mmCIF file of C-alpha atoms and ligand atoms in Angstrom:
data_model
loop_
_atom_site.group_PDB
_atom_site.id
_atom_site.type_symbol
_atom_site.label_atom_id
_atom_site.label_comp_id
_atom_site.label_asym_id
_atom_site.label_seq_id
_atom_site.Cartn_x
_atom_site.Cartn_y
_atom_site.Cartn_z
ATOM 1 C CA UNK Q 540 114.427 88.231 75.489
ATOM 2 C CA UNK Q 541 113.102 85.617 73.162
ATOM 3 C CA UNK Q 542 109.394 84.771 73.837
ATOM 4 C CA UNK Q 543 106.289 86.671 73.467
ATOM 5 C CA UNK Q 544 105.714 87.063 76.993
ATOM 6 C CA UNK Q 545 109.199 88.327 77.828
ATOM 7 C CA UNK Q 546 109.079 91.823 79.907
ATOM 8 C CA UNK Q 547 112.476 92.831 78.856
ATOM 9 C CA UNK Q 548 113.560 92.445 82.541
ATOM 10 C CA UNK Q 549 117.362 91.500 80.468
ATOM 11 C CA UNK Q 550 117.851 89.595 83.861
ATOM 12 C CA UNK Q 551 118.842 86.562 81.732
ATOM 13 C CA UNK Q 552 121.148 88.803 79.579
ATOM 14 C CA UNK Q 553 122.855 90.198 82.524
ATOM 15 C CA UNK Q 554 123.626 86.516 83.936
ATOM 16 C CA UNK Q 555 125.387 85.425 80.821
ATOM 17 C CA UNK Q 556 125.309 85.189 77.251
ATOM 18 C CA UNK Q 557 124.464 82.365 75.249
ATOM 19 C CA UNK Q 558 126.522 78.839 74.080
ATOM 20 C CA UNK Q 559 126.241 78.560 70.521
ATOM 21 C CA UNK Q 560 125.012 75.537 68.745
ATOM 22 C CA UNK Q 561 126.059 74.724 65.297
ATOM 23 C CA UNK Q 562 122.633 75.824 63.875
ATOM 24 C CA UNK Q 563 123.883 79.688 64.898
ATOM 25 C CA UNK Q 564 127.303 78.901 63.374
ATOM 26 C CA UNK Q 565 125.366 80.605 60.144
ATOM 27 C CA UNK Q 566 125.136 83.614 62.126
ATOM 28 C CA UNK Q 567 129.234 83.926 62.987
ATOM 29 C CA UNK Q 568 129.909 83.055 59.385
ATOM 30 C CA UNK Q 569 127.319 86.037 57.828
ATOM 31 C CA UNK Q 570 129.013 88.224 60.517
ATOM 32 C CA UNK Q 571 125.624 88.697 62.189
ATOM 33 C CA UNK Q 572 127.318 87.956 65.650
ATOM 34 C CA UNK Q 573 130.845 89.022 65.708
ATOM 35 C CA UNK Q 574 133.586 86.677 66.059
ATOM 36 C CA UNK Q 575 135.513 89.369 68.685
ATOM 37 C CA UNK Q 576 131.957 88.860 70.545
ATOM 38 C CA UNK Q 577 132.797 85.683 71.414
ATOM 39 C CA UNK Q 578 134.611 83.599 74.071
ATOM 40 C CA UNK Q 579 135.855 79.385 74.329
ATOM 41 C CA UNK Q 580 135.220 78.061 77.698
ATOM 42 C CA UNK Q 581 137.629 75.583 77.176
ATOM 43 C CA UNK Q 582 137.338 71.857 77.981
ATOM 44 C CA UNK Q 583 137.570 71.464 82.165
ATOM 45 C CA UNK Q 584 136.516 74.905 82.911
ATOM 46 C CA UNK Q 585 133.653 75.734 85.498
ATOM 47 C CA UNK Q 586 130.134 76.895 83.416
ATOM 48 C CA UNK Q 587 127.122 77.325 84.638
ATOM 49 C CA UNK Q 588 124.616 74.655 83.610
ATOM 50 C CA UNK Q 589 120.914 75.722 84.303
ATOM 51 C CA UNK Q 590 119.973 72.101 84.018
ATOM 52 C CA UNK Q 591 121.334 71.416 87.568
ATOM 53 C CA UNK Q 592 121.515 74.664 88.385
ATOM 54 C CA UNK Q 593 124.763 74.964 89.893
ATOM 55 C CA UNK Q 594 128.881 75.743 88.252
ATOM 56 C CA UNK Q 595 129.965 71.858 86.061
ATOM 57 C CA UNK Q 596 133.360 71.521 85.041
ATOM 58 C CA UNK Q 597 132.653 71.408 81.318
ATOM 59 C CA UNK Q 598 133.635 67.878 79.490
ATOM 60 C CA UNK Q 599 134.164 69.617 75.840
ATOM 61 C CA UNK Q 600 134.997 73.079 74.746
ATOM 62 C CA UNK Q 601 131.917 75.805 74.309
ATOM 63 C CA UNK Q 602 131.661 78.759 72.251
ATOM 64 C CA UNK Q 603 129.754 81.899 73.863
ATOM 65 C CA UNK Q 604 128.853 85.069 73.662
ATOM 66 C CA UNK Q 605 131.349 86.650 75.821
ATOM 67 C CA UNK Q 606 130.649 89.377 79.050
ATOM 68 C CA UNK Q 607 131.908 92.385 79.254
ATOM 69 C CA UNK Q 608 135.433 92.172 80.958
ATOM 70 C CA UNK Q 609 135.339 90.299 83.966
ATOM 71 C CA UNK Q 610 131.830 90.238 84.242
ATOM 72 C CA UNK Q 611 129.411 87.388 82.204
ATOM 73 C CA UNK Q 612 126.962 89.982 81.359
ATOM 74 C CA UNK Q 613 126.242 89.195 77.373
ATOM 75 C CA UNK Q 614 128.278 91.418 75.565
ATOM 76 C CA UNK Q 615 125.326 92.149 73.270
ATOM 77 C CA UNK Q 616 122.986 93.229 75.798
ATOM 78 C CA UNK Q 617 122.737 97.178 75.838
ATOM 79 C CA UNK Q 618 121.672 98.354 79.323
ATOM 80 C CA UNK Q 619 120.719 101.692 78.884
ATOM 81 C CA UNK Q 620 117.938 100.448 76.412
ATOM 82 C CA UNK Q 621 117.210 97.306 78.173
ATOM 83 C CA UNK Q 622 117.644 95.331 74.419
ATOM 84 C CA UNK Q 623 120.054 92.982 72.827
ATOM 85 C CA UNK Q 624 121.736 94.619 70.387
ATOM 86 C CA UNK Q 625 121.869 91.017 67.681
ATOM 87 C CA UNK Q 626 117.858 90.731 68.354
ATOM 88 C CA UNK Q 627 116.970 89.709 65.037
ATOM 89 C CA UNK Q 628 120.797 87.337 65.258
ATOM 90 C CA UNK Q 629 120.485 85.974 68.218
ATOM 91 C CA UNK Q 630 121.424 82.608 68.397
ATOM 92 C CA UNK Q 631 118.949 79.104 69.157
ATOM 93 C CA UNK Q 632 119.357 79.627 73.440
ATOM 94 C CA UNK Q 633 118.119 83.121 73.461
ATOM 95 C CA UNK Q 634 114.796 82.367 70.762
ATOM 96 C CA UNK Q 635 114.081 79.512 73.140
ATOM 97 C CA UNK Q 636 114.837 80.993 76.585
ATOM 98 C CA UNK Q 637 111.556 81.521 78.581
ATOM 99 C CA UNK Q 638 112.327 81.966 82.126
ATOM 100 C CA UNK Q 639 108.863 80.441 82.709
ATOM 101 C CA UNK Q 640 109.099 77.189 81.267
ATOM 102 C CA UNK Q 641 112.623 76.077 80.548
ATOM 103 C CA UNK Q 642 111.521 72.949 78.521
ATOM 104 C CA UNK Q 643 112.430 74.805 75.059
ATOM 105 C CA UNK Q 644 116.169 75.528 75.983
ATOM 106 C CA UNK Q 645 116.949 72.562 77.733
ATOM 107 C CA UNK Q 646 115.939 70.583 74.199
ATOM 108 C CA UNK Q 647 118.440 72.684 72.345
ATOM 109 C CA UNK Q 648 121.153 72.580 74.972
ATOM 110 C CA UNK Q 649 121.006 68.898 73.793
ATOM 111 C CA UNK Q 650 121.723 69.877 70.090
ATOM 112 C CA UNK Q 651 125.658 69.920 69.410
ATOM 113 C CA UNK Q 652 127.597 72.441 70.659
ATOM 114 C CA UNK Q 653 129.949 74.673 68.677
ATOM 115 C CA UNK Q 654 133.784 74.543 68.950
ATOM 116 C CA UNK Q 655 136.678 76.478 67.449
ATOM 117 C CA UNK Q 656 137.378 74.420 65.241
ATOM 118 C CA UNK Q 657 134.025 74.795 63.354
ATOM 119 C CA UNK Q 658 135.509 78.549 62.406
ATOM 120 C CA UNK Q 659 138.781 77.921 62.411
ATOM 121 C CA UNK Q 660 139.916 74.912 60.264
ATOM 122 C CA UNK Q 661 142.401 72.659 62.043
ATOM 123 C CA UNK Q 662 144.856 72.533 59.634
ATOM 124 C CA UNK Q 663 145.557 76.687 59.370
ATOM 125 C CA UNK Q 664 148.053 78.243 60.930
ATOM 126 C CA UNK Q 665 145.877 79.753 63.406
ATOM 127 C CA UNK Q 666 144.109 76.302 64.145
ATOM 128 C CA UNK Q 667 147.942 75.116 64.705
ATOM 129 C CA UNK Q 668 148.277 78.189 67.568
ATOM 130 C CA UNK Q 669 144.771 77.262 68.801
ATOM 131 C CA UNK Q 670 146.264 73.227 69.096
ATOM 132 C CA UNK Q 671 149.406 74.406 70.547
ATOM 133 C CA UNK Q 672 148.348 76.731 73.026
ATOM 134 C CA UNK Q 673 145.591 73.991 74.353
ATOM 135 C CA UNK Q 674 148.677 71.348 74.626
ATOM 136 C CA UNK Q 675 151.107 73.684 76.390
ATOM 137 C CA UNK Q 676 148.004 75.294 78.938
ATOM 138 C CA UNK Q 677 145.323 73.107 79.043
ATOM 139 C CA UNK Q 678 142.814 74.170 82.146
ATOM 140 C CA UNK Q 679 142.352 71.303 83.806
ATOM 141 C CA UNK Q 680 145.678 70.423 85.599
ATOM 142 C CA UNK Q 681 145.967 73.822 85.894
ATOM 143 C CA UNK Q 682 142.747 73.645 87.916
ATOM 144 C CA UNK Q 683 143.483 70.566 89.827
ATOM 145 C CA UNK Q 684 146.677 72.141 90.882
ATOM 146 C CA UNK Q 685 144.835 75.373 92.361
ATOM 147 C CA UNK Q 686 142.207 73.036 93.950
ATOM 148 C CA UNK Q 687 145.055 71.147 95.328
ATOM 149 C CA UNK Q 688 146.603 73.696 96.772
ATOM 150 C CA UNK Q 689 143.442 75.103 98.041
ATOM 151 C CA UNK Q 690 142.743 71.835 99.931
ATOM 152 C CA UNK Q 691 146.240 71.661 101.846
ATOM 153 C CA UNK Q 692 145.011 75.520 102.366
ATOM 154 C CA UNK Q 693 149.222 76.677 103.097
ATOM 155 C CA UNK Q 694 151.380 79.001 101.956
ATOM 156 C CA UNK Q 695 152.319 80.872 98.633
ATOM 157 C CA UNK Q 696 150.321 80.086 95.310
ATOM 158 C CA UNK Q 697 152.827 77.065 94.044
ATOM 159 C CA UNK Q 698 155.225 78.075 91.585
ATOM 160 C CA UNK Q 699 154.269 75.563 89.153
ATOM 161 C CA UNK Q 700 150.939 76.698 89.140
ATOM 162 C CA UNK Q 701 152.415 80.528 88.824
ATOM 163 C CA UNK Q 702 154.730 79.002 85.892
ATOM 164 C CA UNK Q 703 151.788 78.155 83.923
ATOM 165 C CA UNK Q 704 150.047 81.132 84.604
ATOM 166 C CA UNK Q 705 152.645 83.795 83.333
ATOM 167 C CA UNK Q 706 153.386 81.404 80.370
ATOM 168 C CA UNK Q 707 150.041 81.272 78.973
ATOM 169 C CA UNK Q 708 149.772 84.912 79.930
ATOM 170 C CA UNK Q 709 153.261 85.470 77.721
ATOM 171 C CA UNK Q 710 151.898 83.288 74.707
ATOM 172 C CA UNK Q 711 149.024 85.058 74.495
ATOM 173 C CA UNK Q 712 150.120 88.993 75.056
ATOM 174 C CA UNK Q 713 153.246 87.714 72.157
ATOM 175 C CA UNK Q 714 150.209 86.342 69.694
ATOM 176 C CA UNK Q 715 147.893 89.691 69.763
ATOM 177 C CA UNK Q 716 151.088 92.158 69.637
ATOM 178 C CA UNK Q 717 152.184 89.666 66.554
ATOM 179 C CA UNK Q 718 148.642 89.786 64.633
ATOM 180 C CA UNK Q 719 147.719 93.337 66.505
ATOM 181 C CA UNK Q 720 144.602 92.831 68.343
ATOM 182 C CA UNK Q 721 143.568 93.030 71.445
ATOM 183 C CA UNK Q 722 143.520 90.047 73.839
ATOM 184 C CA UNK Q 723 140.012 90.327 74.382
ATOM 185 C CA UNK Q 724 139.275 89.879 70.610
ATOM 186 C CA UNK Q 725 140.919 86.697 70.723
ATOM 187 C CA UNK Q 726 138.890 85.219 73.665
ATOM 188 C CA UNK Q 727 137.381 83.025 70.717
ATOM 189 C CA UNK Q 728 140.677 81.475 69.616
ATOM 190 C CA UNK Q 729 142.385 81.107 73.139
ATOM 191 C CA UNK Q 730 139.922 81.074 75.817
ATOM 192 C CA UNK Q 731 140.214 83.833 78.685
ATOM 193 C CA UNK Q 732 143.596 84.054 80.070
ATOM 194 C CA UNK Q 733 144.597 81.302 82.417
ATOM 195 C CA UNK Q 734 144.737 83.681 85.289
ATOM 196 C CA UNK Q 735 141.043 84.955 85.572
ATOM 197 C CA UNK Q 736 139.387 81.114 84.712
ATOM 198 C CA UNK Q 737 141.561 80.766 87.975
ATOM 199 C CA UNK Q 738 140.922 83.372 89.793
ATOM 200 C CA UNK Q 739 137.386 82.296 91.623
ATOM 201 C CA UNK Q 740 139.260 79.565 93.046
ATOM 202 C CA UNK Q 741 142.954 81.391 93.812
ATOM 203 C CA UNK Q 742 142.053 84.736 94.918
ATOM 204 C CA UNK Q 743 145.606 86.211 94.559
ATOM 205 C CA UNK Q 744 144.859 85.705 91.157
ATOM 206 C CA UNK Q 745 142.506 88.289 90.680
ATOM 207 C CA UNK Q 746 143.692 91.353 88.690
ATOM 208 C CA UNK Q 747 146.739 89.453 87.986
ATOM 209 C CA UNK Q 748 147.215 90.105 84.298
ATOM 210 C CA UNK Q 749 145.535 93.662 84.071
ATOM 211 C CA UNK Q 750 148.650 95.803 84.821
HETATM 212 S S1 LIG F 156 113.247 85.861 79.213
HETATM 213 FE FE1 LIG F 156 112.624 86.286 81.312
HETATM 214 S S2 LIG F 156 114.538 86.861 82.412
HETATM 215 FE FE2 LIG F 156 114.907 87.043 80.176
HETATM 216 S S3 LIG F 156 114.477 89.208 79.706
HETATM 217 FE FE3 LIG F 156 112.581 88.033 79.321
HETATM 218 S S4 LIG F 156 111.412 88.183 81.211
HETATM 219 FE FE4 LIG F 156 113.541 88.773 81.707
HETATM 220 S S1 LIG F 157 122.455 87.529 72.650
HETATM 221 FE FE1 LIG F 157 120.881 89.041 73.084
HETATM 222 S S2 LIG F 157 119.110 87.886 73.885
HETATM 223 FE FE2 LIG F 157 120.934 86.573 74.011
HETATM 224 S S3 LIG F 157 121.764 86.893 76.090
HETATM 225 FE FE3 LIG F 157 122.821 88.305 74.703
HETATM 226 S S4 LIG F 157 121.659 90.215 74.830
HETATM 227 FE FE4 LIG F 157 120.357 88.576 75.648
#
């Protein structure tokens, strides 16, 4: 709801929140956006890129505004009063959004992106988990293996594919019991579990971590 002529329709809220840039990093650090507000779409996972307008496997990590469980509505966006509750902290894609002329965001989609590793030094212990985690369950040949496997269209979801799913699943559930958070609070360090990037492209998937 950034420009003057913006009706408040929050239909760009309600598609997704924004990808920071490291001009907003500012706002994470002044805990103007909250870091528990915020999600990785790790490097080889499907995003939505308004520029062509259609789902791009993404070449490096992002950090966004997260949705509100499965959904990619922004997290910040309060329905029942049609506003964005971080108006005055809203990062550089929502001041430059117009849904009238897109010129203004697509200049500061080319400004550099955010990663984890602008909030979370590399050498911490929790930039260790963050390395670890990506080496042991990175997306993309976990992707290529569902996509695979969607292609020779038979049987059972593979068990190596399954393998990596309740492992990442495991690492995850053991990290927030150890540090006591929710795994939704950690979205920003780990991603979204393995299972539900997955689950548009293997159906049996869906749900699968949520009991
Ligand atoms: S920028 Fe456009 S789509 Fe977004 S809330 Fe305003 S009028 Fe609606
Ligand atoms: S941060 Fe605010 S303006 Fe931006 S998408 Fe979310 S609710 Fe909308």
């Amino acid at each position: 709801m950034p420009q003057p002529s913006c009706r408040r329709c929050g239909t760009c809220c309600i598609k997704g929140g924004p990808s920071l840039h490291r001009e907003d990093l500012p706002l994470v650090e002044e805990g103007r956006i909250r870091v528990q507000d915020l999600v990785c779409i790790r490097s080889g996972e499907m995003a939505y890129d308004p520029r062509r307008g259609g789902l791009q496997s993404v070449p490096r990590e992002l950090v966004k505004i997260r949705g509100k469980g499965a959904s990619w509505e922004c997290v910040c966006y309060d329905r029942a009063s049609s506003q964005c509750r971080i108006y005055a902290a809203r990062p550089a894609e929502c001041r430059a959004l117009s849904c009238t002329d897109p010129a203004a965001l697509y200049a500061v989609m080319e400004h550099p992106y955010a990663t984890r590793f602008d909030l979370v030094p590399a050498d911490s212990a929790l930039g260790q988990c963050i390395a670890g985690h990506e080496s042991l369950f990175p997306v993309l040949p976990a992707l290529n293996l569902a996509l695979e496997w969607v292609r020779s269209s038979a049987g059972p979801v593979p068990e190596e594919l399954m393998d990596m799913v309740r492992g990442e699943l495991h690492f995850r559930r053991a990290f927030a019991e150890r540090v006591g958070s929710r795994d939704e609070d950690l979205w920003i360090y780990f991603g979204r579990p393995l299972w539900q990037v997955l689950a548009p492209t293997v159906p049996a998937l869906e749900g699968y971590g949520t009991g």
